């Protein structure tokens, strides 16, 4: 039987129940989810599905990540709520690819792990699955593993096996709506050109789940714990003088009271102080000296900055106060005269997972 897989939390439990109910069937997993945005989140969910299938001894096939076609089919349905028309189109798209794959492999049946997801309508999934099954002369299997405490059991299994639990369905439209409703930054969509790994970014989670995989391979005990912290994203920032933008680099956790300020800089002991908003300037030469780096210009620093932990240490050296949120800006030369500064940033409470080694 071909089993369309949406994510590990659903597939891990669903596949185990399915194997019990259909002991004579060879189950083949099919990860086909071009709805998942961005690519890094797709990679993360696939990584965890691979681990789960490996644990269960189930063959896994990865489908195409053809987002272009998925986005085309969702055109005009961007504002639909979850469980609305866009979701029906999304099920049709994923089930069509699954039915085609089942046919290609000579299978008679197919099903989907979406059926165990408490946020999905079983009747809509069945409607879509049955329609595609009819088209391809297959049977769409619709077991109910949610009722009689199934959802609770699924949660226990997910926790026990330390699965990656995403907190949005998958597409960009659902994500934006959900974050707007929660009044939260959609930080999944930030991907700096520097490729610096930001706190609680998808890239940080991929690194964490890869580390977990390596620890398991080396039979090292570990736990995954949660940490509450103050997160930060810089959305847009620049400085200018006489209408000309000056190359600059803003250290993490640089904020302004409003998005714009201007003033004059006074220099003391290698640091320039704007006469308002607590803004601090340092030159690239001084930055190189305190960080023992050798950047030749600001562009090189922007494209290849030290990692975030090192940049926070630089901030701590300059600002002394660990709760300091002043903008600290690096420029190539000592700036004098009137400077204009624009910085749009977000500081917000967040929670992230961390690995702890257990000896
Ligand atoms: S909310 Fe989920 S099911 Fe609905 S369209 Fe987006 S990814 Fe697909």
mmCIF file of C-alpha atoms and ligand atoms in Angstrom:
data_model
loop_
_atom_site.group_PDB
_atom_site.id
_atom_site.type_symbol
_atom_site.label_atom_id
_atom_site.label_comp_id
_atom_site.label_asym_id
_atom_site.label_seq_id
_atom_site.Cartn_x
_atom_site.Cartn_y
_atom_site.Cartn_z
ATOM 1 C CA UNK A 1 0.000 0.000 0.000
ATOM 2 C CA UNK A 2 1.304 3.457 -0.839
ATOM 3 C CA UNK A 3 1.075 5.831 2.121
ATOM 4 C CA UNK A 4 1.213 9.536 1.374
ATOM 5 C CA UNK A 5 3.167 11.166 4.227
ATOM 6 C CA UNK A 6 2.689 14.767 5.381
ATOM 7 C CA UNK A 7 4.909 14.938 8.501
ATOM 8 C CA UNK A 8 6.571 12.685 11.080
ATOM 9 C CA UNK A 9 4.158 13.383 13.961
ATOM 10 C CA UNK A 10 1.299 12.067 11.804
ATOM 11 C CA UNK A 11 3.186 9.367 9.897
ATOM 12 C CA UNK A 12 5.013 7.811 12.850
ATOM 13 C CA UNK A 13 1.775 6.886 14.634
ATOM 14 C CA UNK A 14 -0.330 6.270 11.506
ATOM 15 C CA UNK A 15 2.205 3.847 9.987
ATOM 16 C CA UNK A 16 2.422 1.827 13.197
ATOM 17 C CA UNK A 17 -1.374 1.519 13.430
ATOM 18 C CA UNK A 18 -1.615 0.702 9.725
ATOM 19 C CA UNK A 19 1.031 -2.028 10.034
ATOM 20 C CA UNK A 20 -1.005 -3.585 12.869
ATOM 21 C CA UNK A 21 -4.258 -3.430 10.910
ATOM 22 C CA UNK A 22 -2.774 -4.614 7.590
ATOM 23 C CA UNK A 23 0.007 -7.049 8.600
ATOM 24 C CA UNK A 24 0.163 -8.567 5.097
ATOM 25 C CA UNK A 25 0.611 -5.258 3.275
ATOM 26 C CA UNK A 26 4.039 -3.902 2.412
ATOM 27 C CA UNK A 27 3.783 -0.214 3.302
ATOM 28 C CA UNK A 28 5.661 2.281 1.126
ATOM 29 C CA UNK A 29 5.943 5.885 2.341
ATOM 30 C CA UNK A 30 5.606 8.701 -0.196
ATOM 31 C CA UNK A 31 6.628 12.184 0.942
ATOM 32 C CA UNK A 32 4.997 14.498 -1.558
ATOM 33 C CA UNK A 33 4.318 17.935 -0.057
ATOM 34 C CA UNK A 34 5.097 20.849 -2.398
ATOM 35 C CA UNK A 35 2.700 22.934 -0.273
ATOM 36 C CA UNK A 36 5.362 23.256 2.470
ATOM 37 C CA UNK A 37 7.008 26.654 2.529
ATOM 38 C CA UNK A 38 9.845 27.590 2.716
ATOM 39 C CA UNK A 39 12.200 24.943 1.327
ATOM 40 C CA UNK A 40 14.125 24.791 4.626
ATOM 41 C CA UNK A 41 10.924 23.745 6.459
ATOM 42 C CA UNK A 42 10.302 21.109 3.773
ATOM 43 C CA UNK A 43 13.858 19.823 4.334
ATOM 44 C CA UNK A 44 13.344 19.721 8.107
ATOM 45 C CA UNK A 45 10.043 17.805 7.915
ATOM 46 C CA UNK A 46 11.537 15.367 5.407
ATOM 47 C CA UNK A 47 14.567 14.836 7.664
ATOM 48 C CA UNK A 48 12.304 13.785 10.519
ATOM 49 C CA UNK A 49 10.138 11.581 8.290
ATOM 50 C CA UNK A 50 13.311 9.808 7.070
ATOM 51 C CA UNK A 51 14.324 9.109 10.676
ATOM 52 C CA UNK A 52 10.829 7.856 11.558
ATOM 53 C CA UNK A 53 10.680 5.525 8.517
ATOM 54 C CA UNK A 54 14.140 4.249 9.368
ATOM 55 C CA UNK A 55 12.976 3.487 12.934
ATOM 56 C CA UNK A 56 9.915 1.651 11.575
ATOM 57 C CA UNK A 57 11.750 -0.111 8.732
ATOM 58 C CA UNK A 58 9.516 1.435 6.076
ATOM 59 C CA UNK A 59 10.739 2.298 2.589
ATOM 60 C CA UNK A 60 10.399 5.990 1.789
ATOM 61 C CA UNK A 61 10.115 7.676 -1.599
ATOM 62 C CA UNK A 62 10.496 11.433 -1.920
ATOM 63 C CA UNK A 63 8.196 13.072 -4.485
ATOM 64 C CA UNK A 64 9.021 16.212 -6.478
ATOM 65 C CA UNK A 65 9.038 19.541 -4.681
ATOM 66 C CA UNK A 66 7.114 21.232 -7.483
ATOM 67 C CA UNK A 67 6.025 24.365 -5.678
ATOM 68 C CA UNK A 68 5.342 26.213 -8.957
ATOM 69 C CA UNK A 69 2.463 23.889 -9.804
ATOM 70 C CA UNK A 70 1.164 23.898 -6.243
ATOM 71 C CA UNK A 71 1.175 27.719 -6.143
ATOM 72 C CA UNK A 72 -0.594 27.835 -9.517
ATOM 73 C CA UNK A 73 -3.338 25.526 -8.280
ATOM 74 C CA UNK A 74 -3.807 27.696 -5.158
ATOM 75 C CA UNK A 75 -4.056 30.923 -7.179
ATOM 76 C CA UNK A 76 -7.158 32.905 -6.236
ATOM 77 C CA UNK A 77 -7.513 30.929 -2.986
ATOM 78 C CA UNK A 78 -4.769 32.703 -1.024
ATOM 79 C CA UNK A 79 -7.228 34.250 1.460
ATOM 80 C CA UNK A 80 -9.190 31.080 2.126
ATOM 81 C CA UNK A 81 -9.207 29.963 5.781
ATOM 82 C CA UNK A 82 -7.753 26.629 6.851
ATOM 83 C CA UNK A 83 -10.203 23.804 6.032
ATOM 84 C CA UNK A 84 -11.526 25.976 3.170
ATOM 85 C CA UNK A 85 -11.329 25.605 -0.628
ATOM 86 C CA UNK A 86 -7.537 25.984 -0.815
ATOM 87 C CA UNK A 87 -7.114 22.968 1.459
ATOM 88 C CA UNK A 88 -9.382 20.869 -0.804
ATOM 89 C CA UNK A 89 -7.229 21.851 -3.807
ATOM 90 C CA UNK A 90 -4.125 21.044 -1.743
ATOM 91 C CA UNK A 91 -5.460 17.559 -0.897
ATOM 92 C CA UNK A 92 -6.378 16.956 -4.558
ATOM 93 C CA UNK A 93 -2.867 17.947 -5.666
ATOM 94 C CA UNK A 94 -1.115 15.690 -3.162
ATOM 95 C CA UNK A 95 -3.504 12.783 -3.649
ATOM 96 C CA UNK A 96 -3.238 12.963 -7.434
ATOM 97 C CA UNK A 97 0.559 12.605 -7.238
ATOM 98 C CA UNK A 98 0.094 9.784 -4.699
ATOM 99 C CA UNK A 99 -2.435 7.942 -6.878
ATOM 100 C CA UNK A 100 -0.088 8.262 -9.870
ATOM 101 C CA UNK A 101 2.811 6.929 -7.816
ATOM 102 C CA UNK A 102 0.686 4.022 -6.498
ATOM 103 C CA UNK A 103 -0.298 3.157 -10.075
ATOM 104 C CA UNK A 104 3.313 3.399 -11.247
ATOM 105 C CA UNK A 105 4.356 0.966 -8.490
ATOM 106 C CA UNK A 106 1.534 -1.450 -9.325
ATOM 107 C CA UNK A 107 -0.263 -0.918 -5.987
ATOM 108 C CA UNK A 108 -4.044 -1.314 -5.599
ATOM 109 C CA UNK A 109 -4.487 0.888 -2.538
ATOM 110 C CA UNK A 110 -3.253 4.172 -1.234
ATOM 111 C CA UNK A 111 -3.896 6.274 1.854
ATOM 112 C CA UNK A 112 -2.577 9.392 3.602
ATOM 113 C CA UNK A 113 -1.210 10.209 7.033
ATOM 114 C CA UNK A 114 -3.234 13.436 6.825
ATOM 115 C CA UNK A 115 -6.156 11.285 8.001
ATOM 116 C CA UNK A 116 -4.739 11.207 11.527
ATOM 117 C CA UNK A 117 -4.201 14.960 11.735
ATOM 118 C CA UNK A 118 -6.784 16.390 14.191
ATOM 119 C CA UNK A 119 -6.879 19.667 12.243
ATOM 120 C CA UNK A 120 -8.056 18.058 8.978
ATOM 121 C CA UNK A 121 -11.591 17.144 7.989
ATOM 122 C CA UNK A 122 -11.785 13.377 7.440
ATOM 123 C CA UNK A 123 -14.809 13.793 5.139
ATOM 124 C CA UNK A 124 -12.931 16.247 2.879
ATOM 125 C CA UNK A 125 -9.887 13.974 2.779
ATOM 126 C CA UNK A 126 -12.098 11.009 1.939
ATOM 127 C CA UNK A 127 -13.911 12.951 -0.770
ATOM 128 C CA UNK A 128 -10.622 13.899 -2.434
ATOM 129 C CA UNK A 129 -8.999 10.475 -1.965
ATOM 130 C CA UNK A 130 -12.043 8.615 -3.319
ATOM 131 C CA UNK A 131 -12.257 10.898 -6.363
ATOM 132 C CA UNK A 132 -8.603 10.309 -7.294
ATOM 133 C CA UNK A 133 -8.831 6.600 -6.478
ATOM 134 C CA UNK A 134 -11.768 6.281 -8.912
ATOM 135 C CA UNK A 135 -9.835 8.144 -11.594
ATOM 136 C CA UNK A 136 -6.854 5.785 -11.271
ATOM 137 C CA UNK A 137 -8.817 2.628 -10.545
ATOM 138 C CA UNK A 138 -7.497 2.297 -6.985
ATOM 139 C CA UNK A 139 -8.957 2.159 -3.480
ATOM 140 C CA UNK A 140 -8.385 4.997 -1.020
ATOM 141 C CA UNK A 141 -8.129 3.497 2.487
ATOM 142 C CA UNK A 142 -9.575 5.730 5.232
ATOM 143 C CA UNK A 143 -8.892 4.260 8.676
ATOM 144 C CA UNK A 144 -9.910 6.292 11.721
ATOM 145 C CA UNK A 145 -6.980 6.324 14.135
ATOM 146 C CA UNK A 146 -8.081 9.519 15.851
ATOM 147 C CA UNK A 147 -11.049 8.355 17.910
ATOM 148 C CA UNK A 148 -11.038 6.233 21.074
ATOM 149 C CA UNK A 149 -8.050 8.103 22.467
ATOM 150 C CA UNK A 150 -6.006 7.795 19.240
ATOM 151 C CA UNK A 151 -5.004 11.482 19.161
ATOM 152 C CA UNK A 152 -3.834 11.345 22.795
ATOM 153 C CA UNK A 153 -1.873 8.161 22.087
ATOM 154 C CA UNK A 154 -0.339 9.807 18.997
ATOM 155 C CA UNK A 155 0.869 12.719 21.149
ATOM 156 C CA UNK A 156 2.445 10.349 23.677
ATOM 157 C CA UNK A 157 4.265 8.466 20.875
ATOM 158 C CA UNK A 158 5.494 11.760 19.327
ATOM 159 C CA UNK A 159 6.889 12.877 22.663
ATOM 160 C CA UNK A 160 8.459 9.524 23.478
ATOM 161 C CA UNK A 161 10.244 9.324 20.116
ATOM 162 C CA UNK A 162 11.243 13.026 20.178
ATOM 163 C CA UNK A 163 9.671 13.892 16.835
ATOM 164 C CA UNK A 164 9.855 17.323 15.249
ATOM 165 C CA UNK A 165 6.529 19.039 15.877
ATOM 166 C CA UNK A 166 5.878 21.861 13.433
ATOM 167 C CA UNK A 167 3.464 24.580 14.447
ATOM 168 C CA UNK A 168 1.860 25.501 11.143
ATOM 169 C CA UNK A 169 0.178 23.405 8.509
ATOM 170 C CA UNK A 170 2.620 24.057 5.687
ATOM 171 C CA UNK A 171 1.769 26.677 3.057
ATOM 172 C CA UNK A 172 2.784 30.324 3.109
ATOM 173 C CA UNK A 173 -0.846 31.496 3.092
ATOM 174 C CA UNK A 174 -1.810 29.485 6.158
ATOM 175 C CA UNK A 175 1.412 30.528 7.888
ATOM 176 C CA UNK A 176 0.880 34.261 7.294
ATOM 177 C CA UNK A 177 -2.752 34.093 8.459
ATOM 178 C CA UNK A 178 -1.818 32.123 11.581
ATOM 179 C CA UNK A 179 1.026 34.452 12.564
ATOM 180 C CA UNK A 180 -1.166 37.543 11.948
ATOM 181 C CA UNK A 181 -3.880 36.029 14.182
ATOM 182 C CA UNK A 182 -1.277 35.213 16.873
ATOM 183 C CA UNK A 183 0.254 38.676 16.474
ATOM 184 C CA UNK A 184 3.619 36.940 16.031
ATOM 185 C CA UNK A 185 6.483 37.526 13.631
ATOM 186 C CA UNK A 186 6.508 34.989 10.773
ATOM 187 C CA UNK A 187 10.188 34.358 11.484
ATOM 188 C CA UNK A 188 10.120 31.189 9.360
ATOM 189 C CA UNK A 189 10.309 33.532 6.369
ATOM 190 C CA UNK A 190 13.555 35.260 7.350
ATOM 191 C CA UNK A 191 16.613 34.014 5.550
ATOM 192 C CA UNK A 192 19.552 36.420 5.764
ATOM 193 C CA UNK A 193 21.847 36.835 2.752
ATOM 194 C CA UNK A 194 24.710 36.267 5.186
ATOM 195 C CA UNK A 195 23.310 32.754 5.863
ATOM 196 C CA UNK A 196 23.924 33.453 9.526
ATOM 197 C CA UNK A 197 21.866 30.989 11.578
ATOM 198 C CA UNK A 198 19.328 32.988 13.565
ATOM 199 C CA UNK A 199 17.859 31.902 16.930
ATOM 200 C CA UNK A 200 14.915 29.510 16.544
ATOM 201 C CA UNK A 201 15.161 29.739 12.748
ATOM 202 C CA UNK A 202 14.379 26.685 10.644
ATOM 203 C CA UNK A 203 18.109 26.441 9.898
ATOM 204 C CA UNK A 204 18.830 26.249 13.633
ATOM 205 C CA UNK A 205 16.220 23.476 13.962
ATOM 206 C CA UNK A 206 17.757 21.537 11.054
ATOM 207 C CA UNK A 207 21.158 21.726 12.775
ATOM 208 C CA UNK A 208 19.579 20.536 16.038
ATOM 209 C CA UNK A 209 17.759 17.589 14.423
ATOM 210 C CA UNK A 210 20.892 16.608 12.493
ATOM 211 C CA UNK A 211 22.823 16.655 15.762
ATOM 212 C CA UNK A 212 20.108 14.491 17.343
ATOM 213 C CA UNK A 213 20.463 12.016 14.465
ATOM 214 C CA UNK A 214 24.244 11.858 14.926
ATOM 215 C CA UNK A 215 23.841 11.360 18.698
ATOM 216 C CA UNK A 216 21.443 8.482 18.118
ATOM 217 C CA UNK A 217 23.821 6.868 15.638
ATOM 218 C CA UNK A 218 26.616 7.050 18.208
ATOM 219 C CA UNK A 219 24.220 5.736 20.895
ATOM 220 C CA UNK A 220 24.662 8.852 23.025
ATOM 221 C CA UNK A 221 21.791 9.624 25.442
ATOM 222 C CA UNK A 222 20.294 13.089 25.152
ATOM 223 C CA UNK A 223 17.171 15.081 25.905
ATOM 224 C CA UNK A 224 15.533 17.901 23.983
ATOM 225 C CA UNK A 225 14.510 20.719 26.274
ATOM 226 C CA UNK A 226 12.737 24.011 25.796
ATOM 227 C CA UNK A 227 14.198 27.425 26.504
ATOM 228 C CA UNK A 228 12.300 30.707 26.676
ATOM 229 C CA UNK A 229 14.286 33.673 25.418
ATOM 230 C CA UNK A 230 14.141 37.082 23.782
ATOM 231 C CA UNK A 231 14.382 36.703 20.026
ATOM 232 C CA UNK A 232 15.322 39.292 17.404
ATOM 233 C CA UNK A 233 14.983 39.863 13.688
ATOM 234 C CA UNK A 234 16.333 42.793 11.686
ATOM 235 C CA UNK A 235 13.917 43.456 8.849
ATOM 236 C CA UNK A 236 15.564 46.400 7.143
ATOM 237 C CA UNK A 237 18.244 48.899 8.125
ATOM 238 C CA UNK A 238 20.560 51.485 6.617
ATOM 239 C CA UNK A 239 22.369 54.699 7.440
ATOM 240 C CA UNK A 240 22.748 57.703 5.154
ATOM 241 C CA UNK A 241 24.434 61.045 5.003
ATOM 242 C CA UNK A 242 23.421 63.815 2.592
ATOM 243 C CA UNK A 243 21.000 61.389 0.918
ATOM 244 C CA UNK A 244 23.734 58.879 0.223
ATOM 245 C CA UNK A 245 23.558 55.415 1.764
ATOM 246 C CA UNK A 246 26.770 54.488 3.584
ATOM 247 C CA UNK A 247 27.860 50.821 3.809
ATOM 248 C CA UNK A 248 27.173 49.628 7.343
ATOM 249 C CA UNK A 249 26.569 46.493 9.386
ATOM 250 C CA UNK A 250 24.140 46.397 12.331
ATOM 251 C CA UNK A 251 24.987 44.062 15.189
ATOM 252 C CA UNK A 252 22.173 41.686 16.283
ATOM 253 C CA UNK A 253 19.727 43.144 18.809
ATOM 254 C CA UNK A 254 20.139 46.642 17.350
ATOM 255 C CA UNK A 255 16.890 48.573 17.742
ATOM 256 C CA UNK A 256 15.618 52.139 17.536
ATOM 257 C CA UNK A 257 12.772 53.640 19.563
ATOM 258 C CA UNK A 258 11.076 54.513 16.283
ATOM 259 C CA UNK A 259 12.168 53.267 12.882
ATOM 260 C CA UNK A 260 14.008 56.461 12.003
ATOM 261 C CA UNK A 261 16.370 58.803 13.796
ATOM 262 C CA UNK A 262 19.061 61.315 12.947
ATOM 263 C CA UNK A 263 21.736 63.185 14.816
ATOM 264 C CA UNK A 264 25.410 64.036 15.159
ATOM 265 C CA UNK A 265 28.145 61.641 16.243
ATOM 266 C CA UNK A 266 30.685 62.390 18.985
ATOM 267 C CA UNK A 267 33.752 60.095 19.101
ATOM 268 C CA UNK A 268 35.389 58.935 22.344
ATOM 269 C CA UNK A 269 37.767 55.991 22.792
ATOM 270 C CA UNK A 270 37.193 54.323 19.400
ATOM 271 C CA UNK A 271 33.411 54.617 19.674
ATOM 272 C CA UNK A 272 31.041 57.151 18.139
ATOM 273 C CA UNK A 273 27.903 58.152 20.063
ATOM 274 C CA UNK A 274 24.904 59.631 18.304
ATOM 275 C CA UNK A 275 23.465 62.489 20.309
ATOM 276 C CA UNK A 276 20.127 60.636 20.524
ATOM 277 C CA UNK A 277 18.602 57.137 20.808
ATOM 278 C CA UNK A 278 21.758 55.569 22.298
ATOM 279 C CA UNK A 279 23.175 54.625 18.906
ATOM 280 C CA UNK A 280 26.851 53.572 18.930
ATOM 281 C CA UNK A 281 29.225 53.484 15.951
ATOM 282 C CA UNK A 282 32.480 51.636 15.624
ATOM 283 C CA UNK A 283 34.824 51.441 12.682
ATOM 284 C CA UNK A 284 35.623 48.255 10.814
ATOM 285 C CA UNK A 285 39.268 48.574 11.927
ATOM 286 C CA UNK A 286 38.193 48.575 15.585
ATOM 287 C CA UNK A 287 35.740 45.726 14.925
ATOM 288 C CA UNK A 288 38.586 43.688 13.371
ATOM 289 C CA UNK A 289 40.790 44.465 16.353
ATOM 290 C CA UNK A 290 38.324 43.329 19.037
ATOM 291 C CA UNK A 291 37.112 40.305 17.110
ATOM 292 C CA UNK A 292 40.532 39.309 15.757
ATOM 293 C CA UNK A 293 39.067 39.264 12.236
ATOM 294 C CA UNK A 294 40.376 40.739 9.031
ATOM 295 C CA UNK A 295 37.454 42.094 7.035
ATOM 296 C CA UNK A 296 38.556 44.345 4.179
ATOM 297 C CA UNK A 297 35.204 46.100 3.744
ATOM 298 C CA UNK A 298 31.631 46.145 5.049
ATOM 299 C CA UNK A 299 30.325 44.071 2.152
ATOM 300 C CA UNK A 300 32.641 41.220 3.134
ATOM 301 C CA UNK A 301 31.335 41.479 6.716
ATOM 302 C CA UNK A 302 27.672 41.559 5.638
ATOM 303 C CA UNK A 303 28.027 38.493 3.424
ATOM 304 C CA UNK A 304 30.153 36.488 5.814
ATOM 305 C CA UNK A 305 29.719 37.689 9.406
ATOM 306 C CA UNK A 306 30.911 35.719 12.432
ATOM 307 C CA UNK A 307 28.262 33.380 13.866
ATOM 308 C CA UNK A 308 25.545 34.891 16.004
ATOM 309 C CA UNK A 309 27.086 33.812 19.313
ATOM 310 C CA UNK A 310 30.339 35.595 18.404
ATOM 311 C CA UNK A 311 28.456 38.707 17.308
ATOM 312 C CA UNK A 312 26.622 38.753 20.644
ATOM 313 C CA UNK A 313 29.965 38.569 22.418
ATOM 314 C CA UNK A 314 31.095 41.593 20.406
ATOM 315 C CA UNK A 315 27.935 43.415 21.492
ATOM 316 C CA UNK A 316 28.608 42.463 25.123
ATOM 317 C CA UNK A 317 32.176 43.814 24.881
ATOM 318 C CA UNK A 318 30.942 47.145 23.559
ATOM 319 C CA UNK A 319 27.698 47.568 25.501
ATOM 320 C CA UNK A 320 28.591 45.903 28.835
ATOM 321 C CA UNK A 321 24.883 45.643 29.825
ATOM 322 C CA UNK A 322 23.495 42.223 28.719
ATOM 323 C CA UNK A 323 20.024 43.738 28.187
ATOM 324 C CA UNK A 324 21.333 46.539 25.955
ATOM 325 C CA UNK A 325 19.247 47.039 22.807
ATOM 326 C CA UNK A 326 21.030 50.082 21.361
ATOM 327 C CA UNK A 327 21.887 50.029 17.695
ATOM 328 C CA UNK A 328 25.581 49.229 17.319
ATOM 329 C CA UNK A 329 26.654 50.027 13.795
ATOM 330 C CA UNK A 330 29.922 49.235 12.057
ATOM 331 C CA UNK A 331 31.140 51.509 9.255
ATOM 332 C CA UNK A 332 34.293 51.536 7.166
ATOM 333 C CA UNK A 333 35.369 55.018 8.257
ATOM 334 C CA UNK A 334 34.857 57.365 11.200
ATOM 335 C CA UNK A 335 31.646 59.239 10.469
ATOM 336 C CA UNK A 336 31.231 62.893 11.332
ATOM 337 C CA UNK A 337 28.409 65.360 10.729
ATOM 338 C CA UNK A 338 24.705 64.565 10.550
ATOM 339 C CA UNK A 339 23.759 60.905 10.109
ATOM 340 C CA UNK A 340 20.333 59.486 9.309
ATOM 341 C CA UNK A 341 19.469 56.001 10.532
ATOM 342 C CA UNK A 342 16.622 53.718 9.566
ATOM 343 C CA UNK A 343 16.133 50.376 11.316
ATOM 344 C CA UNK A 344 13.064 48.184 11.307
ATOM 345 C CA UNK A 345 13.488 45.328 13.765
ATOM 346 C CA UNK A 346 11.459 43.039 16.010
ATOM 347 C CA UNK A 347 12.207 41.949 19.563
ATOM 348 C CA UNK A 348 9.873 39.248 20.801
ATOM 349 C CA UNK A 349 9.465 36.491 23.376
ATOM 350 C CA UNK A 350 10.127 33.109 21.889
ATOM 351 C CA UNK A 351 10.772 29.511 22.779
ATOM 352 C CA UNK A 352 13.271 27.131 21.244
ATOM 353 C CA UNK A 353 14.510 23.596 21.622
ATOM 354 C CA UNK A 354 17.988 22.773 22.859
ATOM 355 C CA UNK A 355 19.791 19.445 23.084
ATOM 356 C CA UNK A 356 21.248 18.335 26.397
ATOM 357 C CA UNK A 357 23.643 15.410 26.534
ATOM 358 C CA UNK A 358 22.827 12.901 29.272
ATOM 359 C CA UNK A 359 25.734 10.856 30.626
HETATM 360 S S1 LIG B 1 -3.410 25.245 5.167
HETATM 361 FE FE1 LIG B 1 -2.427 23.225 4.956
HETATM 362 S S2 LIG B 1 -3.896 21.887 3.893
HETATM 363 FE FE2 LIG B 1 -4.549 24.015 3.641
HETATM 364 S S3 LIG B 1 -3.640 24.661 1.715
HETATM 365 FE FE3 LIG B 1 -2.205 25.271 3.296
HETATM 366 S S4 LIG B 1 -0.798 23.544 3.465
HETATM 367 FE FE4 LIG B 1 -2.573 22.797 2.320
#
